[in-house]
């Protein structure tokens, strides 16, 4: 079984077009034998940003090598996944802050990455990470797009060799029907489900 971690940051839940794209991908993935999907809905998690006591607790636990503490569960879950799928809308040229808070909780020295005198190296098992996103405007190939590019850089940091993104662009421009744009993105996503 290939263990897939699905990270749902579709803040608008049932209203979310990004979630429609993600569910189509997951249905195609789960229709194949050999994939076991674990779903993590960030909106349902008690995620906390690193600040004040929550930050200093982390520094203390790491200095004492207490990595079995429950607050590191997100980092362990992420580091053990064999494939990762992230669904998040494009917000403010990137993705929602909730996903960044999750990332802060996942980036833990000794769990998802390590460091030595030459710099950092990834400790994650996953061979691939796929970002599924939808955007109001057209940002594919735009230097203003900071969400996919940031996640791609993080894959390098985490030691995940392959990054893919499937995006439905221009959903809010009114130039083309939303369902036409979404169907095109869904078709692209389903192609990636094959041997993911
Ligand atoms: C808070 C917020 C910020 C947004 N920022 C951008 C943006 O910077 N650029 C853009 O093209 N669209 C932006 N949008 C539009 C969304 O990317 C677009 O509507 C997307 O399809 C929403 O995904 P969803 O249906 O999954 O919620 C923003 C929407 C919201 C609610």
PDB file of C-alpha atoms and ligand atoms in Angstrom:
ATOM      1  CA  UNK A   1       0.000   0.000   0.000  1.00  0.00           C
ATOM      2  CA  UNK A   2       1.230   3.494  -0.862  1.00  0.00           C
ATOM      3  CA  UNK A   3       0.359   5.803   2.020  1.00  0.00           C
ATOM      4  CA  UNK A   4      -0.945   9.145   0.749  1.00  0.00           C
ATOM      5  CA  UNK A   5      -1.446  12.129   3.035  1.00  0.00           C
ATOM      6  CA  UNK A   6      -4.145  14.485   1.770  1.00  0.00           C
ATOM      7  CA  UNK A   7      -3.952  17.973   3.322  1.00  0.00           C
ATOM      8  CA  UNK A   8      -7.204  19.851   2.835  1.00  0.00           C
ATOM      9  CA  UNK A   9      -6.895  23.632   3.202  1.00  0.00           C
ATOM     10  CA  UNK A  10     -10.037  24.439   1.212  1.00  0.00           C
ATOM     11  CA  UNK A  11     -11.269  27.062   3.641  1.00  0.00           C
ATOM     12  CA  UNK A  12     -14.667  27.446   1.952  1.00  0.00           C
ATOM     13  CA  UNK A  13     -15.285  23.711   2.353  1.00  0.00           C
ATOM     14  CA  UNK A  14     -18.404  22.688   0.353  1.00  0.00           C
ATOM     15  CA  UNK A  15     -18.285  25.971  -1.612  1.00  0.00           C
ATOM     16  CA  UNK A  16     -14.681  25.434  -2.643  1.00  0.00           C
ATOM     17  CA  UNK A  17     -13.809  24.852  -6.301  1.00  0.00           C
ATOM     18  CA  UNK A  18     -10.342  23.713  -5.183  1.00  0.00           C
ATOM     19  CA  UNK A  19     -12.012  20.952  -3.212  1.00  0.00           C
ATOM     20  CA  UNK A  20     -13.948  19.843  -6.297  1.00  0.00           C
ATOM     21  CA  UNK A  21     -10.624  19.495  -8.111  1.00  0.00           C
ATOM     22  CA  UNK A  22      -9.069  17.645  -5.172  1.00  0.00           C
ATOM     23  CA  UNK A  23     -11.973  15.234  -4.738  1.00  0.00           C
ATOM     24  CA  UNK A  24     -11.847  14.340  -8.441  1.00  0.00           C
ATOM     25  CA  UNK A  25      -8.140  13.598  -8.127  1.00  0.00           C
ATOM     26  CA  UNK A  26      -8.646  11.511  -4.971  1.00  0.00           C
ATOM     27  CA  UNK A  27     -11.514   9.548  -6.547  1.00  0.00           C
ATOM     28  CA  UNK A  28      -9.263   8.669  -9.496  1.00  0.00           C
ATOM     29  CA  UNK A  29      -6.436   7.751  -7.129  1.00  0.00           C
ATOM     30  CA  UNK A  30      -8.608   5.590  -4.879  1.00  0.00           C
ATOM     31  CA  UNK A  31     -10.129   3.823  -7.890  1.00  0.00           C
ATOM     32  CA  UNK A  32      -6.717   2.237  -8.417  1.00  0.00           C
ATOM     33  CA  UNK A  33      -5.500  -0.578  -6.169  1.00  0.00           C
ATOM     34  CA  UNK A  34      -2.614   0.055  -3.802  1.00  0.00           C
ATOM     35  CA  UNK A  35      -3.335   3.537  -2.430  1.00  0.00           C
ATOM     36  CA  UNK A  36      -4.393   4.335   1.107  1.00  0.00           C
ATOM     37  CA  UNK A  37      -5.403   7.961   1.628  1.00  0.00           C
ATOM     38  CA  UNK A  38      -5.253   9.616   5.039  1.00  0.00           C
ATOM     39  CA  UNK A  39      -7.202  12.876   5.119  1.00  0.00           C
ATOM     40  CA  UNK A  40      -6.165  15.843   7.224  1.00  0.00           C
ATOM     41  CA  UNK A  41      -8.623  18.736   7.142  1.00  0.00           C
ATOM     42  CA  UNK A  42      -6.702  21.752   8.461  1.00  0.00           C
ATOM     43  CA  UNK A  43      -9.882  23.659   9.298  1.00  0.00           C
ATOM     44  CA  UNK A  44     -10.726  20.940  11.847  1.00  0.00           C
ATOM     45  CA  UNK A  45      -7.293  20.900  13.505  1.00  0.00           C
ATOM     46  CA  UNK A  46      -6.214  22.899  16.601  1.00  0.00           C
ATOM     47  CA  UNK A  47      -3.301  24.468  14.723  1.00  0.00           C
ATOM     48  CA  UNK A  48      -1.316  27.186  16.479  1.00  0.00           C
ATOM     49  CA  UNK A  49       1.207  29.608  14.986  1.00  0.00           C
ATOM     50  CA  UNK A  50       4.673  29.731  16.518  1.00  0.00           C
ATOM     51  CA  UNK A  51       4.483  32.624  18.946  1.00  0.00           C
ATOM     52  CA  UNK A  52       5.206  33.362  22.599  1.00  0.00           C
ATOM     53  CA  UNK A  53       4.826  30.246  24.785  1.00  0.00           C
ATOM     54  CA  UNK A  54       4.080  27.918  21.886  1.00  0.00           C
ATOM     55  CA  UNK A  55       7.365  28.935  20.289  1.00  0.00           C
ATOM     56  CA  UNK A  56       9.454  28.707  23.463  1.00  0.00           C
ATOM     57  CA  UNK A  57       7.937  25.321  24.317  1.00  0.00           C
ATOM     58  CA  UNK A  58       9.165  24.048  20.972  1.00  0.00           C
ATOM     59  CA  UNK A  59      12.676  25.395  21.544  1.00  0.00           C
ATOM     60  CA  UNK A  60      12.764  23.767  24.967  1.00  0.00           C
ATOM     61  CA  UNK A  61      11.503  20.385  23.742  1.00  0.00           C
ATOM     62  CA  UNK A  62      13.992  20.315  20.869  1.00  0.00           C
ATOM     63  CA  UNK A  63      16.887  21.316  23.124  1.00  0.00           C
ATOM     64  CA  UNK A  64      15.915  18.436  25.448  1.00  0.00           C
ATOM     65  CA  UNK A  65      15.443  16.083  22.456  1.00  0.00           C
ATOM     66  CA  UNK A  66      11.840  15.473  23.487  1.00  0.00           C
ATOM     67  CA  UNK A  67      10.525  14.784  20.003  1.00  0.00           C
ATOM     68  CA  UNK A  68       7.917  12.297  21.258  1.00  0.00           C
ATOM     69  CA  UNK A  69       5.808  15.242  22.486  1.00  0.00           C
ATOM     70  CA  UNK A  70       2.297  15.182  20.946  1.00  0.00           C
ATOM     71  CA  UNK A  71       2.736  18.648  19.446  1.00  0.00           C
ATOM     72  CA  UNK A  72       5.110  17.098  16.885  1.00  0.00           C
ATOM     73  CA  UNK A  73       2.464  14.687  15.565  1.00  0.00           C
ATOM     74  CA  UNK A  74       1.906  16.721  12.388  1.00  0.00           C
ATOM     75  CA  UNK A  75       5.616  16.600  11.599  1.00  0.00           C
ATOM     76  CA  UNK A  76       5.803  12.813  12.099  1.00  0.00           C
ATOM     77  CA  UNK A  77       2.652  12.188  10.069  1.00  0.00           C
ATOM     78  CA  UNK A  78       4.038  14.318   7.239  1.00  0.00           C
ATOM     79  CA  UNK A  79       7.535  12.807   7.329  1.00  0.00           C
ATOM     80  CA  UNK A  80       6.149   9.258   7.132  1.00  0.00           C
ATOM     81  CA  UNK A  81       3.752   9.823   4.221  1.00  0.00           C
ATOM     82  CA  UNK A  82       4.856   8.259   0.935  1.00  0.00           C
ATOM     83  CA  UNK A  83       2.942  10.750  -1.207  1.00  0.00           C
ATOM     84  CA  UNK A  84       1.478  14.135  -0.274  1.00  0.00           C
ATOM     85  CA  UNK A  85      -1.455  15.941  -1.852  1.00  0.00           C
ATOM     86  CA  UNK A  86      -2.180  19.543  -0.844  1.00  0.00           C
ATOM     87  CA  UNK A  87      -5.409  21.285  -1.822  1.00  0.00           C
ATOM     88  CA  UNK A  88      -5.440  25.036  -1.205  1.00  0.00           C
ATOM     89  CA  UNK A  89      -6.907  28.044  -3.019  1.00  0.00           C
ATOM     90  CA  UNK A  90      -4.722  30.900  -4.241  1.00  0.00           C
ATOM     91  CA  UNK A  91      -4.973  33.717  -1.721  1.00  0.00           C
ATOM     92  CA  UNK A  92      -3.041  36.991  -1.768  1.00  0.00           C
ATOM     93  CA  UNK A  93      -0.538  35.665  -4.317  1.00  0.00           C
ATOM     94  CA  UNK A  94       0.093  32.559  -2.223  1.00  0.00           C
ATOM     95  CA  UNK A  95      -2.101  30.256  -0.135  1.00  0.00           C
ATOM     96  CA  UNK A  96      -4.151  30.726   3.055  1.00  0.00           C
ATOM     97  CA  UNK A  97      -2.234  31.473   6.273  1.00  0.00           C
ATOM     98  CA  UNK A  98      -3.735  28.313   7.775  1.00  0.00           C
ATOM     99  CA  UNK A  99      -1.523  26.249   5.481  1.00  0.00           C
ATOM    100  CA  UNK A 100       1.518  28.307   6.514  1.00  0.00           C
ATOM    101  CA  UNK A 101       0.714  27.625  10.168  1.00  0.00           C
ATOM    102  CA  UNK A 102       0.515  23.919   9.354  1.00  0.00           C
ATOM    103  CA  UNK A 103       3.900  24.181   7.586  1.00  0.00           C
ATOM    104  CA  UNK A 104       5.382  25.861  10.668  1.00  0.00           C
ATOM    105  CA  UNK A 105       4.253  22.875  12.682  1.00  0.00           C
ATOM    106  CA  UNK A 106       5.635  20.413  10.130  1.00  0.00           C
ATOM    107  CA  UNK A 107       9.112  21.947   9.782  1.00  0.00           C
ATOM    108  CA  UNK A 108      10.813  20.387  12.800  1.00  0.00           C
ATOM    109  CA  UNK A 109      14.562  19.810  12.978  1.00  0.00           C
ATOM    110  CA  UNK A 110      15.195  16.084  13.383  1.00  0.00           C
ATOM    111  CA  UNK A 111      11.781  15.028  12.032  1.00  0.00           C
ATOM    112  CA  UNK A 112      11.153  16.519   8.588  1.00  0.00           C
ATOM    113  CA  UNK A 113      14.629  17.930   8.026  1.00  0.00           C
ATOM    114  CA  UNK A 114      18.062  17.755   9.551  1.00  0.00           C
ATOM    115  CA  UNK A 115      20.974  20.177   9.709  1.00  0.00           C
ATOM    116  CA  UNK A 116      24.719  19.859   9.764  1.00  0.00           C
ATOM    117  CA  UNK A 117      27.738  22.060   9.057  1.00  0.00           C
ATOM    118  CA  UNK A 118      26.939  21.999   5.336  1.00  0.00           C
ATOM    119  CA  UNK A 119      23.349  23.176   5.749  1.00  0.00           C
ATOM    120  CA  UNK A 120      20.005  21.384   5.869  1.00  0.00           C
ATOM    121  CA  UNK A 121      18.843  18.112   4.357  1.00  0.00           C
ATOM    122  CA  UNK A 122      15.395  16.552   4.007  1.00  0.00           C
ATOM    123  CA  UNK A 123      14.151  13.657   6.132  1.00  0.00           C
ATOM    124  CA  UNK A 124      10.725  13.071   4.541  1.00  0.00           C
ATOM    125  CA  UNK A 125       9.844   9.751   2.953  1.00  0.00           C
ATOM    126  CA  UNK A 126       7.496  11.084   0.283  1.00  0.00           C
ATOM    127  CA  UNK A 127       8.556  10.693  -3.326  1.00  0.00           C
ATOM    128  CA  UNK A 128       6.036  13.220  -4.594  1.00  0.00           C
ATOM    129  CA  UNK A 129       3.994  16.200  -3.519  1.00  0.00           C
ATOM    130  CA  UNK A 130       1.090  17.453  -5.612  1.00  0.00           C
ATOM    131  CA  UNK A 131      -0.496  20.875  -5.132  1.00  0.00           C
ATOM    132  CA  UNK A 132      -4.061  21.276  -6.351  1.00  0.00           C
ATOM    133  CA  UNK A 133      -5.179  24.875  -6.500  1.00  0.00           C
ATOM    134  CA  UNK A 134      -7.618  27.281  -8.118  1.00  0.00           C
ATOM    135  CA  UNK A 135      -7.016  30.952  -8.805  1.00  0.00           C
ATOM    136  CA  UNK A 136      -9.228  33.931  -9.477  1.00  0.00           C
ATOM    137  CA  UNK A 137      -6.841  35.399 -12.057  1.00  0.00           C
ATOM    138  CA  UNK A 138      -4.332  33.934 -14.454  1.00  0.00           C
ATOM    139  CA  UNK A 139      -1.061  33.377 -12.610  1.00  0.00           C
ATOM    140  CA  UNK A 140       0.341  30.375 -14.399  1.00  0.00           C
ATOM    141  CA  UNK A 141       3.960  31.267 -15.241  1.00  0.00           C
ATOM    142  CA  UNK A 142       3.610  34.594 -13.412  1.00  0.00           C
ATOM    143  CA  UNK A 143       6.489  35.759 -11.175  1.00  0.00           C
ATOM    144  CA  UNK A 144       3.786  37.057  -8.815  1.00  0.00           C
ATOM    145  CA  UNK A 145       2.690  33.505  -8.050  1.00  0.00           C
ATOM    146  CA  UNK A 146       4.292  32.660  -4.697  1.00  0.00           C
ATOM    147  CA  UNK A 147       2.255  29.671  -3.459  1.00  0.00           C
ATOM    148  CA  UNK A 148       3.308  26.868  -5.807  1.00  0.00           C
ATOM    149  CA  UNK A 149       6.864  28.196  -6.015  1.00  0.00           C
ATOM    150  CA  UNK A 150       7.171  28.277  -2.240  1.00  0.00           C
ATOM    151  CA  UNK A 151       5.847  24.728  -1.873  1.00  0.00           C
ATOM    152  CA  UNK A 152       8.245  23.549  -4.566  1.00  0.00           C
ATOM    153  CA  UNK A 153      11.147  25.079  -2.616  1.00  0.00           C
ATOM    154  CA  UNK A 154       9.887  23.402   0.554  1.00  0.00           C
ATOM    155  CA  UNK A 155       9.909  20.034  -1.217  1.00  0.00           C
ATOM    156  CA  UNK A 156      13.625  20.524  -1.770  1.00  0.00           C
ATOM    157  CA  UNK A 157      14.012  21.419   1.930  1.00  0.00           C
ATOM    158  CA  UNK A 158      12.015  18.342   3.025  1.00  0.00           C
ATOM    159  CA  UNK A 159      13.796  15.982   0.616  1.00  0.00           C
ATOM    160  CA  UNK A 160      10.776  15.317  -1.582  1.00  0.00           C
ATOM    161  CA  UNK A 161      12.182  14.859  -5.091  1.00  0.00           C
ATOM    162  CA  UNK A 162       9.131  15.492  -7.250  1.00  0.00           C
ATOM    163  CA  UNK A 163       6.725  18.421  -7.113  1.00  0.00           C
ATOM    164  CA  UNK A 164       3.707  18.898  -9.380  1.00  0.00           C
ATOM    165  CA  UNK A 165       0.992  21.509  -9.477  1.00  0.00           C
ATOM    166  CA  UNK A 166      -2.390  21.401 -11.173  1.00  0.00           C
ATOM    167  CA  UNK A 167      -4.085  24.790 -11.204  1.00  0.00           C
ATOM    168  CA  UNK A 168      -7.389  26.051 -12.521  1.00  0.00           C
ATOM    169  CA  UNK A 169      -6.635  29.666 -13.435  1.00  0.00           C
ATOM    170  CA  UNK A 170      -8.909  32.626 -14.227  1.00  0.00           C
ATOM    171  CA  UNK A 171     -11.949  31.288 -12.376  1.00  0.00           C
ATOM    172  CA  UNK A 172     -13.095  34.774 -11.388  1.00  0.00           C
ATOM    173  CA  UNK A 173     -12.382  36.587 -14.645  1.00  0.00           C
ATOM    174  CA  UNK A 174     -15.612  35.618 -16.391  1.00  0.00           C
ATOM    175  CA  UNK A 175     -13.808  34.954 -19.675  1.00  0.00           C
ATOM    176  CA  UNK A 176     -14.713  31.273 -19.682  1.00  0.00           C
ATOM    177  CA  UNK A 177     -17.294  29.239 -17.763  1.00  0.00           C
ATOM    178  CA  UNK A 178     -16.054  28.041 -14.372  1.00  0.00           C
ATOM    179  CA  UNK A 179     -17.048  24.434 -15.053  1.00  0.00           C
ATOM    180  CA  UNK A 180     -15.135  24.425 -18.357  1.00  0.00           C
ATOM    181  CA  UNK A 181     -11.935  25.629 -16.639  1.00  0.00           C
ATOM    182  CA  UNK A 182     -12.440  23.225 -13.745  1.00  0.00           C
ATOM    183  CA  UNK A 183     -13.084  20.247 -16.046  1.00  0.00           C
ATOM    184  CA  UNK A 184      -9.826  20.961 -17.862  1.00  0.00           C
ATOM    185  CA  UNK A 185      -7.911  21.039 -14.569  1.00  0.00           C
ATOM    186  CA  UNK A 186      -9.667  17.876 -13.386  1.00  0.00           C
ATOM    187  CA  UNK A 187      -8.615  16.071 -16.581  1.00  0.00           C
ATOM    188  CA  UNK A 188      -4.996  17.149 -15.941  1.00  0.00           C
ATOM    189  CA  UNK A 189      -5.184  16.049 -12.317  1.00  0.00           C
ATOM    190  CA  UNK A 190      -6.629  12.647 -13.226  1.00  0.00           C
ATOM    191  CA  UNK A 191      -3.709  12.036 -15.574  1.00  0.00           C
ATOM    192  CA  UNK A 192      -1.372  12.502 -12.599  1.00  0.00           C
ATOM    193  CA  UNK A 193      -3.369  10.018 -10.501  1.00  0.00           C
ATOM    194  CA  UNK A 194      -2.165   7.235 -12.782  1.00  0.00           C
ATOM    195  CA  UNK A 195       0.874   5.669 -11.032  1.00  0.00           C
ATOM    196  CA  UNK A 196       1.034   8.608  -8.588  1.00  0.00           C
TER     197      UNK A 196
HETATM  198  C1  LIG B   1      -8.968  35.971   0.778  1.00  0.00           C
HETATM  199  C2  LIG B   1      -8.879  35.753  -0.717  1.00  0.00           C
HETATM  200  C3  LIG B   1      -7.737  36.149  -1.392  1.00  0.00           C
HETATM  201  C4  LIG B   1      -7.620  35.948  -2.767  1.00  0.00           C
HETATM  202  N1  LIG B   1      -6.481  36.349  -3.404  1.00  0.00           N
HETATM  203  C5  LIG B   1      -6.378  36.174  -4.740  1.00  0.00           C
HETATM  204  C6  LIG B   1      -5.214  36.612  -5.435  1.00  0.00           C
HETATM  205  O1  LIG B   1      -4.261  37.151  -4.879  1.00  0.00           O
HETATM  206  N2  LIG B   1      -5.169  36.422  -6.773  1.00  0.00           N
HETATM  207  C7  LIG B   1      -6.176  35.802  -7.461  1.00  0.00           C
HETATM  208  O2  LIG B   1      -6.074  35.620  -8.667  1.00  0.00           O
HETATM  209  N3  LIG B   1      -7.293  35.359  -6.808  1.00  0.00           N
HETATM  210  C8  LIG B   1      -7.413  35.547  -5.485  1.00  0.00           C
HETATM  211  N4  LIG B   1      -8.542  35.116  -4.834  1.00  0.00           N
HETATM  212  C9  LIG B   1      -9.566  34.392  -5.592  1.00  0.00           C
HETATM  213  C10 LIG B   1      -9.397  32.885  -5.419  1.00  0.00           C
HETATM  214  O3  LIG B   1      -8.098  32.465  -5.772  1.00  0.00           O
HETATM  215  C11 LIG B   1     -10.368  32.089  -6.294  1.00  0.00           C
HETATM  216  O4  LIG B   1     -11.690  32.552  -6.166  1.00  0.00           O
HETATM  217  C12 LIG B   1     -10.285  30.603  -5.954  1.00  0.00           C
HETATM  218  O5  LIG B   1     -10.928  29.847  -6.943  1.00  0.00           O
HETATM  219  C13 LIG B   1     -10.929  30.308  -4.610  1.00  0.00           C
HETATM  220  O6  LIG B   1     -10.866  28.945  -4.364  1.00  0.00           O
HETATM  221  P1  LIG B   1     -12.030  28.139  -3.633  1.00  0.00           P
HETATM  222  O7  LIG B   1     -13.250  28.171  -4.528  1.00  0.00           O
HETATM  223  O8  LIG B   1     -11.456  26.781  -3.496  1.00  0.00           O
HETATM  224  O9  LIG B   1     -12.267  28.816  -2.333  1.00  0.00           O
HETATM  225  C14 LIG B   1      -8.674  35.319  -3.478  1.00  0.00           C
HETATM  226  C15 LIG B   1      -9.830  34.927  -2.777  1.00  0.00           C
HETATM  227  C16 LIG B   1      -9.935  35.137  -1.421  1.00  0.00           C
HETATM  228  C17 LIG B   1     -11.186  34.705  -0.694  1.00  0.00           C
END
